[in-house]
Amino acid sequence: MSADPTDDGADAPLTLQGMSGGRRRKRGPDVTVLVISVLGVLGAGAGYMALKKGAHALPAGAVAKGVPSISQAERCLRNGNIPCAEASYIAYLKQYPEDARANAMLAIVLTGDGRHKEALPYYRKADALGIDTYDFYANQARSLEATGDVDGAIKANYRALDIVPSLVDVRGSLADLLVRKGRADEAINLLESFDRSLEDQGHTPYFTAKAARIRAGRGGAAAQQAAADAAVTAA
């Protein structure tokens, strides 16, 4: 199995045999892959596209109209009605606030909808209730980054990789965040250690070009953001 080392922005995870995560999970509910659960509900049609497009607000009074039902929320997702799904999850959690899976599902749906600030309390709650899956942390990192918490996003991405090290999209995003924080050496090690593990298994290195750009001080948008951040701090 090989991958184009210049394609460091791949959307799909690179899954390699023998590279599954080994960290012990927290005690909690038996929650498997939450993103797969969400996409399984959405299907391949309008629901998926609505979640990907996102970035809209709940209409006035939507929360009050929500049906406190997980099955209703899933039906709304299948139909591409994201506000309905969000409202139903919220209504359900008003009655069952300790449901770890519902908190996690709502958080991920809100992230996909671009409502990052609103998603964060549900991530915190689900985390406290024992949710510990790679997709949960990867999506949490997206919302943390979007709301300006780069350090928190770095930690969440590391937690995702601790569970499934073979996620190249998460690893690449994490490297960009590290560069933004002035931690280029750490970013290079993150990428090159993964590439060495690929080579040890007879695969083509994936992050050769990206690591070289960071080493040369040409980290693209991430490096420009780091320079901008440094300028603001200096001012």
GROMACS .gro file of C-alpha atoms in nm:
model
  235
    1MET     CA    1   0.000   0.000   0.000
    2SER     CA    2   0.137   0.341  -0.090
    3ALA     CA    3   0.029   0.702  -0.084
    4ASP     CA    4   0.129   1.015  -0.271
    5PRO     CA    5   0.370   1.195  -0.034
    6THR     CA    6   0.271   1.529  -0.183
    7ASP     CA    7  -0.096   1.472  -0.104
    8ASP     CA    8  -0.078   1.564   0.262
    9GLY     CA    9  -0.431   1.700   0.279
   10ALA     CA   10  -0.615   1.375   0.221
   11ASP     CA   11  -0.964   1.359   0.364
   12ALA     CA   12  -0.975   0.984   0.414
   13PRO     CA   13  -0.770   0.817   0.688
   14LEU     CA   14  -0.484   0.595   0.580
   15THR     CA   15  -0.543   0.265   0.757
   16LEU     CA   16  -0.252   0.024   0.769
   17GLN     CA   17  -0.256  -0.327   0.906
   18GLY     CA   18  -0.082  -0.359   1.238
   19MET     CA   19  -0.102   0.009   1.327
   20SER     CA   20  -0.412   0.020   1.543
   21GLY     CA   21  -0.398   0.219   1.864
   22GLY     CA   22  -0.306   0.049   2.186
   23ARG     CA   23  -0.414   0.293   2.456
   24ARG     CA   24  -0.650   0.160   2.719
   25ARG     CA   25  -0.993   0.319   2.697
   26LYS     CA   26  -1.158   0.495   2.986
   27ARG     CA   27  -1.437   0.315   3.162
   28GLY     CA   28  -1.765   0.413   3.009
   29PRO     CA   29  -2.030   0.312   2.758
   30ASP     CA   30  -1.947   0.084   2.469
   31VAL     CA   31  -1.925   0.351   2.201
   32THR     CA   32  -1.755   0.247   1.879
   33VAL     CA   33  -1.691   0.485   1.592
   34LEU     CA   34  -1.910   0.788   1.641
   35VAL     CA   35  -1.840   0.954   1.308
   36ILE     CA   36  -1.922   0.631   1.130
   37SER     CA   37  -2.242   0.620   1.335
   38VAL     CA   38  -2.330   0.972   1.225
   39LEU     CA   39  -2.254   0.903   0.861
   40GLY     CA   40  -2.437   0.573   0.882
   41VAL     CA   41  -2.745   0.764   0.990
   42LEU     CA   42  -2.696   1.032   0.728
   43GLY     CA   43  -2.633   0.793   0.444
   44ALA     CA   44  -2.476   0.897   0.118
   45GLY     CA   45  -2.743   1.144   0.014
   46ALA     CA   46  -2.865   1.484   0.119
   47GLY     CA   47  -2.807   1.423   0.487
   48TYR     CA   48  -2.433   1.377   0.441
   49MET     CA   49  -2.407   1.684   0.223
   50ALA     CA   50  -2.603   1.892   0.472
   51LEU     CA   51  -2.371   1.792   0.755
   52LYS     CA   52  -2.064   1.863   0.545
   53LYS     CA   53  -2.195   2.201   0.432
   54GLY     CA   54  -2.308   2.310   0.777
   55ALA     CA   55  -2.261   2.661   0.911
   56HIS     CA   56  -2.622   2.752   0.967
   57ALA     CA   57  -2.806   2.846   1.284
   58LEU     CA   58  -3.105   2.684   1.445
   59PRO     CA   59  -3.425   2.872   1.362
   60ALA     CA   60  -3.593   3.059   1.645
   61GLY     CA   61  -3.773   2.822   1.878
   62ALA     CA   62  -3.614   2.512   1.727
   63VAL     CA   63  -3.495   2.379   2.062
   64ALA     CA   64  -3.848   2.402   2.203
   65LYS     CA   65  -3.977   2.200   1.906
   66GLY     CA   66  -3.719   1.925   1.946
   67VAL     CA   67  -3.850   1.576   2.015
   68PRO     CA   68  -3.657   1.412   2.302
   69SER     CA   69  -3.575   1.102   2.102
   70ILE     CA   70  -3.253   0.955   1.964
   71SER     CA   71  -3.443   0.777   1.689
   72GLN     CA   72  -3.606   1.106   1.590
   73ALA     CA   73  -3.266   1.275   1.577
   74GLU     CA   74  -3.138   0.997   1.353
   75ARG     CA   75  -3.439   1.028   1.123
   76CYS     CA   76  -3.373   1.400   1.095
   77LEU     CA   77  -3.012   1.329   1.000
   78ARG     CA   78  -3.117   1.079   0.736
   79ASN     CA   79  -3.347   1.341   0.588
   80GLY     CA   80  -3.075   1.605   0.587
   81ASN     CA   81  -3.258   1.816   0.846
   82ILE     CA   82  -2.966   1.910   1.067
   83PRO     CA   83  -3.150   2.172   1.279
   84CYS     CA   84  -3.416   1.911   1.356
   85ALA     CA   85  -3.150   1.659   1.458
   86GLU     CA   86  -2.970   1.910   1.678
   87ALA     CA   87  -3.296   2.017   1.843
   88SER     CA   88  -3.396   1.656   1.908
   89TYR     CA   89  -3.060   1.570   2.063
   90ILE     CA   90  -3.080   1.882   2.280
   91ALA     CA   91  -3.434   1.799   2.390
   92TYR     CA   92  -3.328   1.442   2.468
   93LEU     CA   93  -3.030   1.560   2.672
   94LYS     CA   94  -3.251   1.789   2.876
   95GLN     CA   95  -3.417   1.472   3.004
   96TYR     CA   96  -3.111   1.245   3.001
   97PRO     CA   97  -2.808   1.470   3.050
   98GLU     CA   98  -2.582   1.181   3.153
   99ASP     CA   99  -2.617   0.994   2.823
  100ALA     CA  100  -2.255   0.986   2.706
  101ARG     CA  101  -2.329   0.874   2.351
  102ALA     CA  102  -2.596   1.140   2.294
  103ASN     CA  103  -2.361   1.413   2.420
  104ALA     CA  104  -2.089   1.290   2.186
  105MET     CA  105  -2.320   1.257   1.886
  106LEU     CA  106  -2.460   1.607   1.935
  107ALA     CA  107  -2.109   1.748   1.972
  108ILE     CA  108  -1.995   1.587   1.646
  109VAL     CA  109  -2.306   1.699   1.458
  110LEU     CA  110  -2.259   2.056   1.583
  111THR     CA  111  -1.896   2.047   1.469
  112GLY     CA  112  -2.001   1.929   1.125
  113ASP     CA  113  -2.256   2.211   1.121
  114GLY     CA  114  -1.988   2.471   1.194
  115ARG     CA  115  -2.133   2.551   1.537
  116HIS     CA  116  -1.805   2.500   1.715
  117LYS     CA  117  -1.856   2.711   2.026
  118GLU     CA  118  -2.187   2.539   2.099
  119ALA     CA  119  -2.030   2.197   2.049
  120LEU     CA  120  -1.761   2.238   2.315
  121PRO     CA  121  -1.976   2.189   2.629
  122TYR     CA  122  -2.104   1.861   2.486
  123TYR     CA  123  -1.750   1.744   2.414
  124ARG     CA  124  -1.652   1.824   2.773
  125LYS     CA  125  -1.955   1.640   2.908
  126ALA     CA  126  -1.903   1.334   2.688
  127ASP     CA  127  -1.535   1.324   2.779
  128ALA     CA  128  -1.621   1.336   3.149
  129LEU     CA  129  -1.869   1.052   3.096
  130GLY     CA  130  -1.603   0.827   2.944
  131ILE     CA  131  -1.621   0.870   2.567
  132ASP     CA  132  -1.277   0.781   2.432
  133THR     CA  133  -1.273   0.726   2.054
  134TYR     CA  134  -1.041   0.863   1.789
  135ASP     CA  135  -1.315   1.035   1.588
  136PHE     CA  136  -1.451   1.202   1.900
  137TYR     CA  137  -1.114   1.362   1.971
  138ALA     CA  138  -1.047   1.448   1.606
  139ASN     CA  139  -1.375   1.638   1.579
  140GLN     CA  140  -1.323   1.800   1.917
  141ALA     CA  141  -0.989   1.926   1.787
  142ARG     CA  142  -1.165   2.088   1.491
  143SER     CA  143  -1.397   2.283   1.718
  144LEU     CA  144  -1.119   2.378   1.959
  145GLU     CA  145  -0.907   2.511   1.673
  146ALA     CA  146  -1.204   2.698   1.523
  147THR     CA  147  -1.267   2.873   1.855
  148GLY     CA  148  -0.902   2.972   1.897
  149ASP     CA  149  -0.787   2.707   2.144
  150VAL     CA  150  -0.488   2.581   1.948
  151ASP     CA  151  -0.327   2.420   2.253
  152GLY     CA  152  -0.647   2.230   2.326
  153ALA     CA  153  -0.672   2.122   1.961
  154ILE     CA  154  -0.316   1.990   1.975
  155LYS     CA  155  -0.397   1.783   2.283
  156ALA     CA  156  -0.717   1.646   2.129
  157ASN     CA  157  -0.539   1.549   1.807
  158TYR     CA  158  -0.267   1.375   2.005
  159ARG     CA  159  -0.536   1.179   2.189
  160ALA     CA  160  -0.688   1.073   1.856
  161LEU     CA  161  -0.349   0.956   1.730
  162ASP     CA  162  -0.280   0.777   2.057
  163ILE     CA  163  -0.580   0.558   1.975
  164VAL     CA  164  -0.531   0.526   1.596
  165PRO     CA  165  -0.182   0.636   1.486
  166SER     CA  166  -0.257   0.577   1.116
  167LEU     CA  167  -0.486   0.879   1.069
  168VAL     CA  168  -0.290   1.087   0.820
  169ASP     CA  169  -0.544   1.369   0.807
  170VAL     CA  170  -0.527   1.414   1.184
  171ARG     CA  171  -0.148   1.383   1.186
  172GLY     CA  172  -0.111   1.642   0.910
  173SER     CA  173  -0.347   1.885   1.084
  174LEU     CA  174  -0.162   1.836   1.410
  175ALA     CA  175   0.169   1.913   1.241
  176ASP     CA  176   0.024   2.239   1.108
  177LEU     CA  177  -0.094   2.335   1.456
  178LEU     CA  178   0.248   2.259   1.602
  179VAL     CA  179   0.411   2.483   1.341
  180ARG     CA  180   0.167   2.760   1.433
  181LYS     CA  181   0.284   2.731   1.793
  182GLY     CA  182   0.650   2.749   1.694
  183ARG     CA  183   0.706   2.377   1.756
  184ALA     CA  184   0.843   2.291   1.411
  185ASP     CA  185   1.089   2.028   1.538
  186GLU     CA  186   0.806   1.845   1.711
  187ALA     CA  187   0.597   1.864   1.393
  188ILE     CA  188   0.881   1.720   1.184
  189ASN     CA  189   0.933   1.437   1.430
  190LEU     CA  190   0.559   1.367   1.430
  191LEU     CA  191   0.562   1.326   1.053
  192GLU     CA  192   0.894   1.151   1.008
  193SER     CA  193   0.838   0.898   1.286
  194PHE     CA  194   0.520   0.793   1.107
  195ASP     CA  195   0.702   0.769   0.775
  196ARG     CA  196   0.970   0.551   0.935
  197SER     CA  197   0.700   0.316   1.058
  198LEU     CA  198   0.564   0.298   0.702
  199GLU     CA  199   0.907   0.219   0.562
  200ASP     CA  200   0.960  -0.051   0.824
  201GLN     CA  201   0.647  -0.219   0.689
  202GLY     CA  202   0.754  -0.181   0.327
  203HIS     CA  203   0.527   0.114   0.247
  204THR     CA  204   0.607   0.444   0.079
  205PRO     CA  205   0.663   0.741   0.315
  206TYR     CA  206   0.361   0.969   0.322
  207PHE     CA  207   0.480   1.300   0.466
  208THR     CA  208   0.816   1.345   0.291
  209ALA     CA  209   0.721   1.667   0.113
  210LYS     CA  210   0.538   1.819   0.409
  211ALA     CA  211   0.823   1.749   0.650
  212ALA     CA  212   1.072   1.897   0.401
  213ARG     CA  213   0.865   2.215   0.368
  214ILE     CA  214   0.850   2.258   0.743
  215ARG     CA  215   1.224   2.192   0.779
  216ALA     CA  216   1.297   2.451   0.512
  217GLY     CA  217   1.078   2.704   0.686
  218ARG     CA  218   0.818   2.691   0.412
  219GLY     CA  219   0.523   2.551   0.602
  220GLY     CA  220   0.268   2.717   0.376
  221ALA     CA  221  -0.037   2.868   0.542
  222ALA     CA  222   0.059   2.727   0.881
  223ALA     CA  223   0.398   2.902   0.874
  224GLN     CA  224   0.238   3.227   0.762
  225GLN     CA  225  -0.007   3.201   1.050
  226ALA     CA  226   0.281   3.138   1.291
  227ALA     CA  227   0.456   3.452   1.166
  228ALA     CA  228   0.134   3.652   1.199
  229ASP     CA  229   0.079   3.520   1.552
  230ALA     CA  230   0.436   3.611   1.646
  231ALA     CA  231   0.393   3.962   1.506
  232VAL     CA  232   0.076   4.015   1.710
  233THR     CA  233   0.248   3.889   2.025
  234ALA     CA  234   0.548   4.115   1.968
  235ALA     CA  235   0.322   4.416   1.918
   0.00000   0.00000   0.00000
